[in-house]
Short mmCIF file of C-alpha atoms in Angstrom, two decimals:
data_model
loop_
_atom_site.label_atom_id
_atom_site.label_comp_id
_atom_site.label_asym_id
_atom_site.label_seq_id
_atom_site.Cartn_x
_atom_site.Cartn_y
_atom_site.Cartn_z
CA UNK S 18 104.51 93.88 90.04
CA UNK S 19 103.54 92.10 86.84
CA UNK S 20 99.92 93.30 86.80
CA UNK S 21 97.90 92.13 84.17
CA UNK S 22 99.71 88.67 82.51
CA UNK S 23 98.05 86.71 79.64
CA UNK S 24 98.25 83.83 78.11
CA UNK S 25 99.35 82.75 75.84
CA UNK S 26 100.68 85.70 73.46
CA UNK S 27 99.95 84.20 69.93
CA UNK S 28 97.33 81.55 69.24
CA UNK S 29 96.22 79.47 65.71
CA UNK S 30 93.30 77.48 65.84
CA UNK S 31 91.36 75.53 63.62
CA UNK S 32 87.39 76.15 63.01
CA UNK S 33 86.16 74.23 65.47
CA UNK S 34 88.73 73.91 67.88
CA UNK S 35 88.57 75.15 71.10
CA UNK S 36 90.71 76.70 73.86
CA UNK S 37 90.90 79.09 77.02
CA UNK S 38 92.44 82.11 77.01
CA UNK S 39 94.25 82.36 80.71
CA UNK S 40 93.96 86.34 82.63
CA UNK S 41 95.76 86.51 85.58
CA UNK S 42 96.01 90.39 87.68
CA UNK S 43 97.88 90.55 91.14
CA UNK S 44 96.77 94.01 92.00
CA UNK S 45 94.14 92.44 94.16
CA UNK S 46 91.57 93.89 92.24
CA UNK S 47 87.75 92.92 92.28
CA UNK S 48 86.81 93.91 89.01
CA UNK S 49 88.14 91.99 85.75
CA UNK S 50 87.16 92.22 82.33
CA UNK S 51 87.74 90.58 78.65
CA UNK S 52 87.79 92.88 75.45
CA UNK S 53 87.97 91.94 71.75
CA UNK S 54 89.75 94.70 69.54
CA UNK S 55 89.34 94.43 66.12
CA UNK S 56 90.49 97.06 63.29
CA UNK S 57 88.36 100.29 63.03
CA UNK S 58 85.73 99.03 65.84
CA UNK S 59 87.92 99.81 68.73
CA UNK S 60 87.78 98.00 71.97
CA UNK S 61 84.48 95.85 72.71
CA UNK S 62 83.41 94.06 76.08
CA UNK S 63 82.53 90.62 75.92
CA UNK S 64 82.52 89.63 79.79
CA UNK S 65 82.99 91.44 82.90
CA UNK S 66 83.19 90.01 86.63
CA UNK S 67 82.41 92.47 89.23
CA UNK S 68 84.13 90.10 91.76
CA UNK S 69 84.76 86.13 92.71
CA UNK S 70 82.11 84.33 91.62
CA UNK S 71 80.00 86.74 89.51
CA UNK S 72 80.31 87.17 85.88
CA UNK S 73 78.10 89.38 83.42
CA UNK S 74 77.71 89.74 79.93
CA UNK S 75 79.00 92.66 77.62
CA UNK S 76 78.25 94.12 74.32
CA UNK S 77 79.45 90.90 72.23
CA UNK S 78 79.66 87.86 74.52
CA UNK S 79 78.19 85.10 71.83
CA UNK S 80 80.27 82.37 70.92
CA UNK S 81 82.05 82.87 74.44
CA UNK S 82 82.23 81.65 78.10
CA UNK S 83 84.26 82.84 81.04
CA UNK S 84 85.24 81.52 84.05
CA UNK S 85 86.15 83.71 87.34
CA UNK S 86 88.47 80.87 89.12
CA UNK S 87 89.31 83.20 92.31
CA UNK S 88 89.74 86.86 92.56
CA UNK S 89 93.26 87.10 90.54
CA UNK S 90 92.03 84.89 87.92
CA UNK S 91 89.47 85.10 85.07
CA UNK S 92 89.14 82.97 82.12
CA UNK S 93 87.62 83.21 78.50
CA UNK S 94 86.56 80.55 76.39
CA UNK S 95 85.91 79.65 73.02
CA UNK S 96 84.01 76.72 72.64
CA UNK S 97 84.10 76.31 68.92
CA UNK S 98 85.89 78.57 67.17
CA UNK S 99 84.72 80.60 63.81
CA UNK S 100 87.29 82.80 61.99
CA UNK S 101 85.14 85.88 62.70
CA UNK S 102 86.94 85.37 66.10
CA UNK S 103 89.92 86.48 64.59
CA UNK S 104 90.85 89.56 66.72
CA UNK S 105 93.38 91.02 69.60
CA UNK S 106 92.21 89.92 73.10
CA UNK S 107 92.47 92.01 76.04
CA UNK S 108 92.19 91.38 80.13
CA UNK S 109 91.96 94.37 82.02
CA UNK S 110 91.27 94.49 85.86
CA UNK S 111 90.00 97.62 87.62
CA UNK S 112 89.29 98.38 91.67
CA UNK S 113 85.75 99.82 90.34
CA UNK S 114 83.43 99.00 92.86
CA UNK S 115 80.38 101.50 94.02
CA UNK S 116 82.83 104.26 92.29
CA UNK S 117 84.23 104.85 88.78
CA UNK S 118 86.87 107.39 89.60
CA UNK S 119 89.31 104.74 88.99
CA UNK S 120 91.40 103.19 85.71
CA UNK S 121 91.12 99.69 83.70
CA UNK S 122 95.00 98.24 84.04
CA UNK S 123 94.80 96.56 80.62
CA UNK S 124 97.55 92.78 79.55
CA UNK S 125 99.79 92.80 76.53
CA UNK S 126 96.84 91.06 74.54
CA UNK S 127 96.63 87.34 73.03
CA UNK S 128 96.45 87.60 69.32
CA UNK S 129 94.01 84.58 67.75
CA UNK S 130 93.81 83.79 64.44
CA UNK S 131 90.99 81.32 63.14
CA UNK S 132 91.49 79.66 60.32
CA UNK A 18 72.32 104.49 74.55
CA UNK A 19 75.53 105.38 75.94
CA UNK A 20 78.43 105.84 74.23
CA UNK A 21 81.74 106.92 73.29
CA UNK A 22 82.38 109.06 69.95
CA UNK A 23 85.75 109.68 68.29
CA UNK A 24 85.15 111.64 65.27
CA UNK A 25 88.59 111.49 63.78
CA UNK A 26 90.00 107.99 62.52
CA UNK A 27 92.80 109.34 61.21
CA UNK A 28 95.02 112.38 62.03
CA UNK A 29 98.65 113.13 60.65
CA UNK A 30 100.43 115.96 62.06
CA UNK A 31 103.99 117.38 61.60
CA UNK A 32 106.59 117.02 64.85
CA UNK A 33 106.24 120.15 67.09
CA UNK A 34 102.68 121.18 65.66
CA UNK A 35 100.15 120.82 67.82
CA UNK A 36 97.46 118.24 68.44
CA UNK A 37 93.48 117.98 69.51
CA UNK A 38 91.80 114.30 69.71
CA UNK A 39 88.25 114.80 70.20
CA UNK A 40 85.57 112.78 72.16
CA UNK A 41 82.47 112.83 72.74
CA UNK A 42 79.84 111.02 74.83
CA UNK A 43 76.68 110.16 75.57
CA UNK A 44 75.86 109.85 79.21
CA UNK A 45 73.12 111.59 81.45
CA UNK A 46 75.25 111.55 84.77
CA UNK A 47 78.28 112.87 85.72
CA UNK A 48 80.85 110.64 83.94
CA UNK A 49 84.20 109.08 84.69
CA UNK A 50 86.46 109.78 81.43
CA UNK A 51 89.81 108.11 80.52
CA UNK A 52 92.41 108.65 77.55
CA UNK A 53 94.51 105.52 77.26
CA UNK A 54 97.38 105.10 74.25
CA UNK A 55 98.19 101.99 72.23
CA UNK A 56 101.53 101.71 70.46
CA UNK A 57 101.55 99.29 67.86
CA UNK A 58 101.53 95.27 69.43
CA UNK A 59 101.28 96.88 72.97
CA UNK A 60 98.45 96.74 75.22
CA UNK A 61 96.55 99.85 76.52
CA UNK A 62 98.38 102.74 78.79
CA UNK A 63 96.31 105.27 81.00
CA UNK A 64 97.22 108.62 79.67
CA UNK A 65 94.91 110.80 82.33
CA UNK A 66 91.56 110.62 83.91
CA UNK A 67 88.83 113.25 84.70
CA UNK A 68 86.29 111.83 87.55
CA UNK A 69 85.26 115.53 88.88
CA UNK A 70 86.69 118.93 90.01
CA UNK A 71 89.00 120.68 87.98
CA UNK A 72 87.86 120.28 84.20
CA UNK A 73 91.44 120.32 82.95
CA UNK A 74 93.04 117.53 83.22
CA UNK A 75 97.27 116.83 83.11
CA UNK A 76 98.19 113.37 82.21
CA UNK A 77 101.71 111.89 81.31
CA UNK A 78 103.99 112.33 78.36
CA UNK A 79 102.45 115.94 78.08
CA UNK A 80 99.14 115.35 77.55
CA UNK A 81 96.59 117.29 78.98
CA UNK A 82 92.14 117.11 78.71
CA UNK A 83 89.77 118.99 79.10
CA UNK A 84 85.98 118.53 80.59
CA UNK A 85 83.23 120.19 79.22
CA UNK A 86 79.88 119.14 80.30
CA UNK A 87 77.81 121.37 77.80
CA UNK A 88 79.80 119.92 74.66
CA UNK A 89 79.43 116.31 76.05
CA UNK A 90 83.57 116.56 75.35
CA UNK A 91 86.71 115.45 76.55
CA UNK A 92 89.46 116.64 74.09
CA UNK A 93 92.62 115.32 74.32
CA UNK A 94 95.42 118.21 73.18
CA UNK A 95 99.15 118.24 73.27
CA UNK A 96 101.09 121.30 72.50
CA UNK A 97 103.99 120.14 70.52
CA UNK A 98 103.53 116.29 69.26
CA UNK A 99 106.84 114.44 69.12
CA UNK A 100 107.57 111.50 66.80
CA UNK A 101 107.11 109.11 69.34
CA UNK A 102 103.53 110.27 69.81
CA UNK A 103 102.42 107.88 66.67
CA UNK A 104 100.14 105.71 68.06
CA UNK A 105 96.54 104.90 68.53
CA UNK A 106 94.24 107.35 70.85
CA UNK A 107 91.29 105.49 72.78
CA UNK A 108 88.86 107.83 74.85
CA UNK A 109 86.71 105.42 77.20
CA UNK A 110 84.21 106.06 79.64
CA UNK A 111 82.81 104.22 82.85
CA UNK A 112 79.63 103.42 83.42
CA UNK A 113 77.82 101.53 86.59
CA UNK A 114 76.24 97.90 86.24
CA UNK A 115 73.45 96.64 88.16
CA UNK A 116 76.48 93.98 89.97
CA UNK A 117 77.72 96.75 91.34
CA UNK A 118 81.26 97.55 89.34
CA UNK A 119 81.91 99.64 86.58
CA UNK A 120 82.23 98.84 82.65
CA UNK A 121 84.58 100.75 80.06
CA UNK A 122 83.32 101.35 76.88
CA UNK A 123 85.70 102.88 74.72
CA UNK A 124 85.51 104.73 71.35
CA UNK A 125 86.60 103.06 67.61
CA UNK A 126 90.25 105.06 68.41
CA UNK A 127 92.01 107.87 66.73
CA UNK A 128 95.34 106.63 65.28
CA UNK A 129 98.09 109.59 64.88
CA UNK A 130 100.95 109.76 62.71
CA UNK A 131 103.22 112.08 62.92
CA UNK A 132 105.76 113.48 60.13
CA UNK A 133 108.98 114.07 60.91
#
């Protein structure tokens, strides 16, 4: 099982530019989420899906879009990036639904730099 | 608001001492807690979980938690830290949305070093 696979690893964009990160889980999970983790601020939710079709915002989703393509697969977007999107990108997936007695699986992160 | 606190930003201990990460949140239900470790470049590994029953918890590598609902606390200890232990400490918590899932919010992290 590969579980949580993101792409791509390392990323350098221009101000401006834009591009979609790709999040990808075959746990067959219903839940999937996008974090930003930047240096002394921890983890911080930008979008969660709850399943196919539905996406909510979290604590920091301006500047971003996502996409929920099918249940494995859940997209983030920058439209036009600003360097104070520099930061470590997580996917995680999770089977919470109707109960929380149950773990975020997290990818290996996409690191973005804007410059 | 809810939230996740992790007093400690830093903590260096010496291999074989012992080792408490503290926590703290802010919930008014029942809560489901996680510890999850990040070695450096890696992603984010479950260490152990507490979602009810017994308030001690026993995760992997040796870890162990413990629940207290009075304290609003979910310390993570280990009795005898080994080198390999450096890494960064992230206590999270899951709380229900309106769509009918869960959401993690997670503390700013506790990173350890250890001295050999």
């Amino acid at each position: 099982n590969a579980g949580v696979t993101q792409t791509p690893k390392f990323q350098v964009l221009k101000t401006g530019q834009s591009m979609t990160l790709q999040c990808a889980q075959d746990m067959n999970h219903n839940s999937m989420y996008w974090y930003r983790q930047d240096p002394g601020m921890g983890l911080r939710l930008i979008y969660y899906s709850a399943s196919e079709g539905t996406t909510d915002k979290g604590e920091v989703p301006n500047g971003y879009n996502v996409s929920r393509l099918n249940k494995r697969e859940f997209s983030l977007r920058l439209e036009s990036a600003a360097p104070s999107q520099t930061s470590v990108y997580f996917c995680a997936s999770s089977e919470a639904w109707g109960t929380g007695n149950t773990e975020a699986f997290f990818g290996q992160g996409t690191r973005l730099t804007v410059v | 608001a809810q939230s996740v606190t992790q007093p400690d930003i830093h903590i260096t201990v010496s291999e074989g001492a012992s080792l408490e990460l503290r926590c703290n949140y802010s919930y008014g239900a029942t809560p489901y807690l996680f510890w999850y470790v990040q070695s450096p470049g890696q992603g984010l590994q479950l260490l152990l979980k507490y979602f009810s029953g017994d308030t001690l918890v026993q995760g992997i590598k040796g870890f162990e938690a413990e629940f207290k609902r009075s304290q609003s606390s979910f310390n993570l200890r280990k009795p005898s830290v080994h080198w390999s232990d450096a890494a960064e400490y992230f206590c999270a918590v899951a709380l229900p949305t309106t769509s009918g899932t869960y959401k993690y919010i997670f503390g700013t992290g506790t990173r350890l070093k250890v001295l050999a």
